[in-house]
Amino acid sequence: MKKLIIPALLLASCFAKAQTVNSVSDPVEWVNPLMGTDSKGSLSTGNTYPAIACPWGMNFWMPQTGKMGDGWAYTYHSDKLRGFKQTHQPSPWINDYGQFAIMPVTKSVKFKEDDRASWFSHKAEVAKPYYYSVYLADHNVTTEITPTERAAAIRFTYGKEDSAFVVIDALDKGSYIKVLQSERKIIGYTTKNSGGVPANFKNYFVLTFDKPFTYVATFKNDVLSKGVAEAQENHVGAVIGFSTVKGEQVNVKVASSFISPEQAVLNLNQEIGSSTFDAIKDKAKAAWNAEMSRIKVEGGTSDQTRTFYSCLYRSMLFPRKFYEYDAKGAVVHYSPYNGQVLPGYMFTDNGFWDTFRAQFPFFNLMYPSMNAHIMEGMVNAYKESGWLPEWASPGHRDCMIGSNSASLIADAYLKGVRGFDINTAYEAIIKNSNNEGPLESVGRKGVKYYNKLGYVPYDVKINENTARTLEYSYDDWTIWKLAVALNRPKAEIERFAKQARNYRNVYDAESKLMRGKNEDGKFQTPFNPTKWGDAFTEGNSWHYSWSVFHDVQGLINLMGGKETFVQMLDSVFAMPPVFDDSYYHFTIHEIREMQIMNFGQYAHGNQPIQHMIYLYNYAGAPWKSQYWLREVMNRLYSATPDGYCGDEDNGQTSAWYVFSALGFYPVTPGAPQYVVGAPLFKKATVKLENGKEIVINAPRNSEENRYIRSATFNGANLTNNWLDYNALMKGATIDFDMDATPNKSRGISDKDVPYSMTQEVK
């Protein structure tokens, strides 16, 4: 009989995956910023890039593999780096603004992006949220970057070269640069953007070096001019040179401002000053650990721990701070809406269609003070543009649907977030509810039909009409709850309570699914529930039919009761991943991602269905939530370059994982409840901003033991399939007894189900 020989490397790899992590003292070291970077336009595994940044920082830095203007600016499968870019990109589909690049070269001057590009290897790359390092093989230079909120320190270590250079590329679409040789300084601005900016938009930058320049040149487009220190044109940049010896380090300090050149210098002095590279690096690391240490997980595998903290990192990047501190320390911002410099907070780079679902509820739980600033920024956006933002980058962008700013504001206020002008915010919400905006994504497209008929018709040339109806209906529920809290007039309250039931107007009893309805009240035909787009947004009827976040019981009643409802939920996973892509005329990446994941019609890579698994809790089958949640976490997430199953989308898909791994999820933002799933770790400790702690214990948790046998909340028996927000905020200990066999008698009574509007309005 032959003895089975397992290679040592394979054995070590298997052990590493199974190894239990019992303590995390340095959570930022568990993060992989490369998670989700192995993406392309036809297939997203995150569509992320390694953001070298501080939490919610105004400026990010990234290594750049793509060409100038390519939204896929860093892709894991690339061989060469073209530079290191200051970036504000929230998504490859939205693209970038406020961007310029820096790149070391050696031996001879090479300034064009293809000429200066260098081969690199991930084996010689270190990527952490607070630090990035890579060896550029063609130039024999190691580049290191560490960030502050509005600045960064960069360090180049040159090999034994006769000539060492640095290229500063201000990119195209109108740029300016000037070399101040005697000051070892470079200043300039970039205007390159993808939309959403006023006419006077500029990102002003300043770089200072710790070594004298022995060579100075600037370029305009493709023409290099040696000895010329200033350039302004469509595409400009500069090249400076040094005399270096083997192993010599050149340090660069860089900052930018959307306000002025003077403010860029002020940002540099305020955030870096005379600090060394290593001191800045230590401070950036401490900033991440201060936030990440608020949640400590124990008893998971190494892979699970890495994935959790990598997702936690992604959940704290956007929306970015778009404000600065003036010479007196006051908060000011350049308005991406009217081009003025104004007092107060501003945040940007976020699409609320994605992030209202989990990311902003996560802020309300963990970072309410930060969210108060974000809400103030939303009010400022309304004051400066006349509209609440829905997809901002940096100003209004015409992307996605809904008026989900209502959800953000209502959930924040109803969960106790204060410090912003709620009355002006409410005024803005009401304006949204009555008007179309200057862009389809702002205000409510089709609002006259919606307010008159109770739905947006299919046949009036308004795209994605049924999705709009469903989202407006939920948003109206959040307005109703906020109106009650603000003691608004009775007629106003009743209006939104009525409109919150509008989801029923697009429910088709024959198919038991949501369906487009014509202006005459008849359902559109023919109806293919697997057709993507058309009446829906980046999904089909099987995805959007669950978008009744606020009244799941009402949806259950429409479908004929709990048994039928559970069968419909089961069907999502049981069906083959067939699709009709005729609306788009090609197979969009979201469709392909659903098709290849082997989850039937469940398309976790896009947002509309991400809450759906939790709905079993409303229908007497919570163990099915527990099963499928573990399947999604196990199979669709990993801290690897292909670690997501679709677009990560500004923290939403990551926040889903963070919540789900803790064991609960905000199915209904605006309601004071979280729906229970099942915890992933044996223990999690959540430190709230008010000083209280939520301790979640599941000591018998394992790969097999994914089901809740019983649970207690502060020692009392817990059969509810929900947790009360106010009780959690007082501090709580939740104990889960996990088992390999589902407990089909727990959480099945009517009192155990989470909130639905139908419970309070018959």
XYZ file of C-alpha atoms in Angstrom, residues 210-643:
434
model
C 14.616 66.803 0.178
C 17.300 66.804 -2.532
C 18.434 69.510 -4.990
C 17.430 69.229 -8.640
C 20.281 68.715 -11.108
C 17.943 68.548 -14.084
C 14.735 70.463 -14.902
C 12.406 70.076 -17.853
C 8.718 70.394 -18.608
C 6.605 68.877 -21.343
C 3.580 69.984 -23.295
C 1.692 67.088 -24.789
C 4.485 64.992 -26.400
C 7.199 67.683 -26.525
C 9.854 67.891 -23.798
C 11.635 71.214 -23.202
C 14.834 70.930 -21.191
C 15.558 73.886 -18.914
C 11.994 75.234 -19.181
C 10.448 75.407 -15.709
C 6.811 76.259 -16.480
C 4.141 74.841 -18.791
C 0.422 75.257 -19.390
C -1.409 73.306 -22.075
C -3.878 70.467 -22.596
C -1.391 67.974 -21.144
C 1.681 69.091 -19.207
C 4.168 67.690 -16.760
C 7.667 68.106 -15.409
C 10.812 66.033 -15.137
C 13.419 66.681 -12.469
C 16.717 64.880 -11.962
C 19.115 64.105 -9.117
C 22.584 62.797 -8.668
C 22.217 59.659 -6.560
C 24.365 56.859 -5.213
C 23.398 53.242 -4.636
C 20.675 52.909 -2.028
C 20.053 56.634 -1.737
C 16.552 57.672 -0.747
C 14.750 60.701 -2.138
C 11.809 61.894 -0.062
C 8.807 63.715 -1.526
C 6.027 65.416 0.390
C 2.891 66.076 -1.629
C -0.501 67.618 -0.953
C -3.375 69.061 -2.921
C -6.390 71.328 -2.508
C -9.592 72.005 -4.373
C -9.577 75.546 -2.963
C -6.314 77.246 -3.950
C -2.546 76.797 -4.365
C -2.057 78.449 -0.970
C -4.456 75.983 0.632
C -2.491 73.091 -0.893
C 0.645 74.393 0.848
C -1.331 74.835 4.055
C -2.578 71.239 3.821
C 1.005 70.068 3.345
C 2.260 72.039 6.346
C -0.670 71.080 8.571
C -0.601 67.353 7.870
C 3.085 66.618 7.218
C 5.272 69.596 8.086
C 8.661 68.333 9.207
C 7.484 64.776 9.951
C 9.549 61.889 8.633
C 8.217 59.213 6.301
C 8.177 56.642 9.087
C 6.387 59.004 11.493
C 3.668 59.641 8.921
C 3.396 55.927 8.268
C 2.987 55.197 11.989
C 0.315 57.877 12.291
C -1.632 56.539 9.300
C -1.485 53.036 10.700
C -2.713 54.281 14.069
C -5.621 56.073 12.378
C -6.783 52.818 10.792
C -6.308 50.785 13.944
C -8.241 53.339 15.990
C -11.287 52.751 13.789
C -10.813 49.047 13.107
C -10.205 48.135 16.744
C -13.774 49.161 17.442
C -14.738 45.688 16.189
C -12.710 42.681 17.310
C -13.511 39.242 15.985
C -12.187 35.992 17.450
C -12.377 32.321 16.681
C -12.562 32.476 12.901
C -10.109 31.090 10.398
C -7.255 33.174 9.057
C -9.122 33.584 5.786
C -12.312 34.694 7.516
C -10.407 37.185 9.659
C -8.604 38.611 6.642
C -11.838 38.918 4.716
C -13.638 40.598 7.605
C -11.039 43.312 8.128
C -10.535 43.802 4.401
C -14.273 44.462 4.104
C -14.179 46.725 7.157
C -11.443 48.766 5.428
C -13.547 49.135 2.285
C -16.551 50.238 4.336
C -14.575 53.221 5.687
C -13.218 54.747 2.477
C -16.350 56.413 1.064
C -17.926 58.910 1.086
C -14.700 60.877 1.128
C -14.096 64.085 3.012
C -14.308 66.921 0.507
C -13.494 69.662 2.999
C -10.319 71.326 4.219
C -9.156 73.430 7.179
C -8.290 77.072 6.593
C -5.483 78.993 8.325
C -7.709 79.571 11.349
C -8.621 75.886 11.597
C -12.175 76.392 10.342
C -13.850 73.752 8.181
C -14.299 75.006 4.602
C -14.969 73.401 1.260
C -14.847 74.111 -2.421
C -18.379 73.483 -3.621
C -18.549 70.941 -6.440
C -22.029 72.333 -7.080
C -21.534 76.098 -7.483
C -17.743 76.530 -7.535
C -17.611 78.748 -4.443
C -15.487 78.307 -1.319
C -17.917 78.037 1.575
C -17.885 77.151 5.281
C -18.931 73.748 6.562
C -18.592 70.075 5.745
C -18.847 68.413 2.363
C -18.538 64.726 1.440
C -18.683 63.078 -1.951
C -18.022 60.002 -4.082
C -20.976 57.877 -3.182
C -24.012 56.390 -4.896
C -26.885 56.107 -2.455
C -28.713 53.537 -4.610
C -25.981 51.169 -3.464
C -25.096 52.388 0.003
C -28.431 53.223 1.667
C -28.853 49.504 2.234
C -25.989 48.695 4.634
C -23.117 51.157 4.557
C -24.957 54.164 5.975
C -26.810 52.065 8.562
C -23.344 50.829 9.559
C -22.231 54.435 10.107
C -25.287 55.099 12.276
C -24.380 52.138 14.447
C -20.622 52.637 14.632
C -19.740 56.208 13.591
C -22.728 58.480 14.298
C -20.554 61.589 14.801
C -18.975 61.086 11.392
C -22.405 60.539 9.879
C -23.613 63.805 11.421
C -20.903 65.575 9.401
C -21.964 63.643 6.282
C -25.578 64.717 6.832
C -24.455 68.338 7.210
C -22.620 67.924 3.929
C -25.841 66.708 2.296
C -27.684 69.763 3.548
C -24.900 71.950 2.153
C -25.174 70.178 -1.195
C -28.887 71.027 -1.247
C -28.235 74.655 -0.356
C -25.574 74.953 -3.054
C -27.332 73.114 -5.879
C -31.017 73.073 -5.014
C -31.049 69.269 -4.846
C -29.981 66.496 -2.538
C -27.204 64.354 -4.010
C -27.975 60.793 -5.059
C -24.746 59.975 -6.912
C -22.061 62.590 -6.303
C -18.534 62.570 -7.763
C -17.714 65.260 -6.867
C -20.986 67.019 -7.818
C -24.202 65.539 -9.211
C -23.712 62.650 -11.644
C -26.392 61.115 -13.821
C -26.202 57.564 -12.541
C -28.741 55.119 -11.065
C -32.276 55.778 -9.802
C -34.335 56.484 -6.726
C -34.401 59.290 -4.203
C -32.603 57.311 -1.550
C -31.170 60.373 0.166
C -34.461 60.235 2.094
C -33.432 56.880 3.554
C -30.032 58.188 4.638
C -31.454 61.254 6.355
C -34.369 59.447 7.997
C -32.289 56.536 9.272
C -29.718 58.930 10.724
C -32.241 61.161 12.467
C -34.456 58.337 13.727
C -31.382 56.639 15.208
C -30.421 59.747 17.140
C -27.867 61.399 14.869
C -27.978 65.152 15.463
C -25.795 68.154 14.644
C -27.249 68.888 11.208
C -30.157 71.000 10.013
C -32.934 68.427 9.908
C -35.577 70.962 8.888
C -33.665 72.005 5.765
C -32.933 68.339 5.046
C -36.646 67.564 5.309
C -37.468 70.493 3.027
C -35.098 68.988 0.463
C -36.720 65.574 0.809
C -40.167 67.036 0.171
C -38.872 68.844 -2.907
C -37.561 65.506 -4.183
C -40.950 63.899 -3.647
C -42.672 66.432 -5.920
C -40.163 67.168 -8.660
C -37.941 65.729 -11.331
C -34.393 67.032 -11.142
C -32.015 68.439 -13.728
C -30.559 64.927 -14.064
C -32.476 61.645 -14.059
C -30.688 60.555 -10.893
C -31.721 63.703 -8.983
C -35.238 64.249 -7.689
C -37.728 61.648 -8.941
C -37.935 60.737 -12.600
C -41.598 60.081 -13.449
C -42.831 61.721 -10.264
C -46.004 63.185 -11.822
C -47.144 59.717 -12.831
C -46.092 58.262 -9.506
C -47.919 60.848 -7.430
C -51.061 60.592 -9.597
C -51.276 56.868 -10.346
C -49.229 55.401 -7.500
C -46.665 53.956 -9.893
C -44.417 54.940 -12.781
C -45.943 53.439 -15.946
C -44.061 51.073 -18.202
C -45.243 52.618 -21.469
C -44.460 56.332 -20.997
C -40.799 56.156 -22.042
C -39.367 56.249 -18.518
C -36.755 53.538 -18.165
C -36.567 51.202 -15.168
C -40.049 52.295 -14.131
C -41.007 49.451 -11.819
C -37.720 49.711 -9.944
C -38.399 53.424 -9.499
C -41.866 52.684 -8.133
C -40.528 50.227 -5.581
C -37.733 52.501 -4.411
C -39.981 55.573 -4.219
C -42.453 53.536 -2.165
C -39.779 52.573 0.358
C -38.430 56.129 0.396
C -41.957 57.366 1.105
C -42.083 55.052 4.107
C -38.889 56.642 5.451
C -40.404 60.100 4.872
C -43.546 59.004 6.706
C -41.555 57.883 9.739
C -39.479 61.069 9.684
C -42.586 63.246 9.281
C -44.104 61.646 12.365
C -40.913 62.258 14.351
C -40.876 65.917 13.250
C -44.573 66.432 14.054
C -45.401 67.444 10.514
C -49.011 68.246 9.505
C -51.446 65.347 9.550
C -52.214 65.532 5.828
C -48.512 65.334 5.010
C -48.047 62.329 7.263
C -51.045 60.576 5.746
C -49.809 61.253 2.221
C -46.560 59.412 2.736
C -48.166 56.606 4.733
C -50.434 56.016 1.743
C -47.637 56.249 -0.807
C -45.546 53.780 1.184
C -48.060 51.146 0.053
C -47.553 51.911 -3.636
C -45.406 48.811 -4.060
C -48.683 46.899 -4.275
C -49.538 48.670 -7.523
C -46.831 46.832 -9.464
C -47.385 43.410 -7.902
C -48.697 40.836 -10.367
C -50.756 38.159 -8.625
C -50.510 35.810 -11.600
C -46.709 35.526 -11.523
C -46.402 36.492 -7.856
C -43.710 38.943 -8.926
C -43.284 42.660 -9.534
C -44.092 43.607 -13.111
C -44.232 46.691 -15.306
C -47.676 48.283 -15.512
C -48.941 50.495 -18.323
C -50.605 53.867 -17.855
C -54.040 52.317 -18.456
C -53.587 50.038 -15.448
C -52.868 46.858 -17.394
C -49.645 44.936 -16.874
C -47.127 45.086 -19.697
C -46.905 42.046 -21.907
C -45.150 39.854 -22.801
C -43.567 39.458 -19.392
C -40.270 37.644 -18.917
C -39.242 37.727 -15.235
C -35.645 36.907 -16.159
C -35.317 39.950 -18.409
C -32.720 42.321 -17.023
C -33.202 46.077 -17.171
C -36.316 47.314 -18.965
C -38.696 47.762 -16.009
C -35.873 47.160 -13.548
C -32.430 48.531 -12.741
C -29.463 46.215 -13.242
C -31.560 43.231 -12.342
C -34.743 41.377 -13.212
C -38.087 40.785 -11.561
C -36.718 37.907 -9.489
C -34.251 40.367 -7.968
C -36.469 43.407 -7.497
C -39.610 41.642 -6.287
C -38.119 41.625 -2.782
C -37.575 45.411 -2.698
C -40.306 46.017 -0.164
C -37.860 46.663 2.651
C -40.453 48.319 4.879
C -43.368 45.904 4.535
C -42.240 42.347 4.039
C -45.404 41.102 5.753
C -47.431 43.035 3.206
C -45.512 41.280 0.457
C -46.081 37.919 2.148
C -49.806 38.641 2.207
C -49.786 39.520 -1.491
C -48.020 36.265 -2.334
C -50.588 34.217 -0.450
C -48.948 33.548 2.875
C -45.716 32.379 4.428
C -45.548 28.969 2.765
C -45.822 30.418 -0.739
C -43.438 33.225 0.173
C -40.786 30.728 1.290
C -41.307 28.735 -1.905
C -40.742 31.895 -3.931
C -37.555 32.635 -1.990
C -36.391 29.058 -2.536
C -37.049 29.426 -6.250
C -34.401 32.138 -6.538
C -31.741 29.566 -5.681
C -33.399 26.614 -7.418
C -33.843 28.218 -10.823
C -31.076 28.002 -13.412
C -29.234 31.290 -14.058
C -31.040 31.956 -17.314
C -31.349 35.539 -18.481
C -32.633 37.850 -21.176
C -30.142 40.636 -21.917
C -31.974 42.129 -24.896
C -32.600 45.452 -23.138
C -28.844 46.077 -23.038
C -28.070 44.429 -26.415
C -25.168 42.592 -24.756
C -24.451 40.652 -21.581
C -23.570 43.236 -18.957
C -21.059 42.206 -16.328
C -23.714 41.967 -13.583
C -25.512 39.303 -15.590
C -22.329 37.345 -16.213
C -21.465 37.431 -12.521
C -24.845 35.942 -11.609
C -24.529 33.309 -14.319
C -21.197 31.898 -13.191
C -21.634 31.857 -9.387
C -23.818 28.722 -9.233
C -26.437 30.398 -7.027
C -29.316 30.195 -9.490
C -30.951 33.612 -9.919
C -29.362 34.996 -6.745
C -27.191 37.902 -7.947
C -25.295 39.005 -4.858
C -22.823 40.926 -7.025
C -25.423 43.664 -7.390
C -27.369 45.447 -4.678
C -31.114 44.906 -5.265
C -31.172 41.360 -3.892
C -28.539 41.594 -1.161
C -31.136 41.728 1.643
C -33.283 38.929 0.238
C -31.774 36.024 2.204
C -32.811 37.696 5.459
C -36.469 37.614 4.424
C -36.855 33.974 5.468
C -36.947 35.413 8.996
C -40.320 37.010 8.264
C -41.910 33.782 7.066
C -41.140 31.184 9.728
C -37.988 29.746 8.172
C -35.046 31.562 9.804
C -32.795 28.500 9.457
C -32.836 29.008 5.699
C -31.403 32.490 6.201
C -28.714 30.950 8.370
C -27.830 28.367 5.734
C -27.663 30.712 2.753
C -25.861 33.503 4.585
C -23.020 31.153 5.436
C -22.958 29.926 1.846
C -22.616 33.475 0.521
C -19.918 34.416 3.013
C -17.996 31.215 2.354
C -18.284 31.095 -1.417
C -18.579 34.674 -2.641
C -16.101 36.568 -0.439
C -12.377 36.158 0.145
C -9.471 38.509 0.818
C -7.964 37.815 -2.589
C -7.685 39.774 -5.846
C -10.856 38.042 -7.090
C -12.492 38.293 -3.677
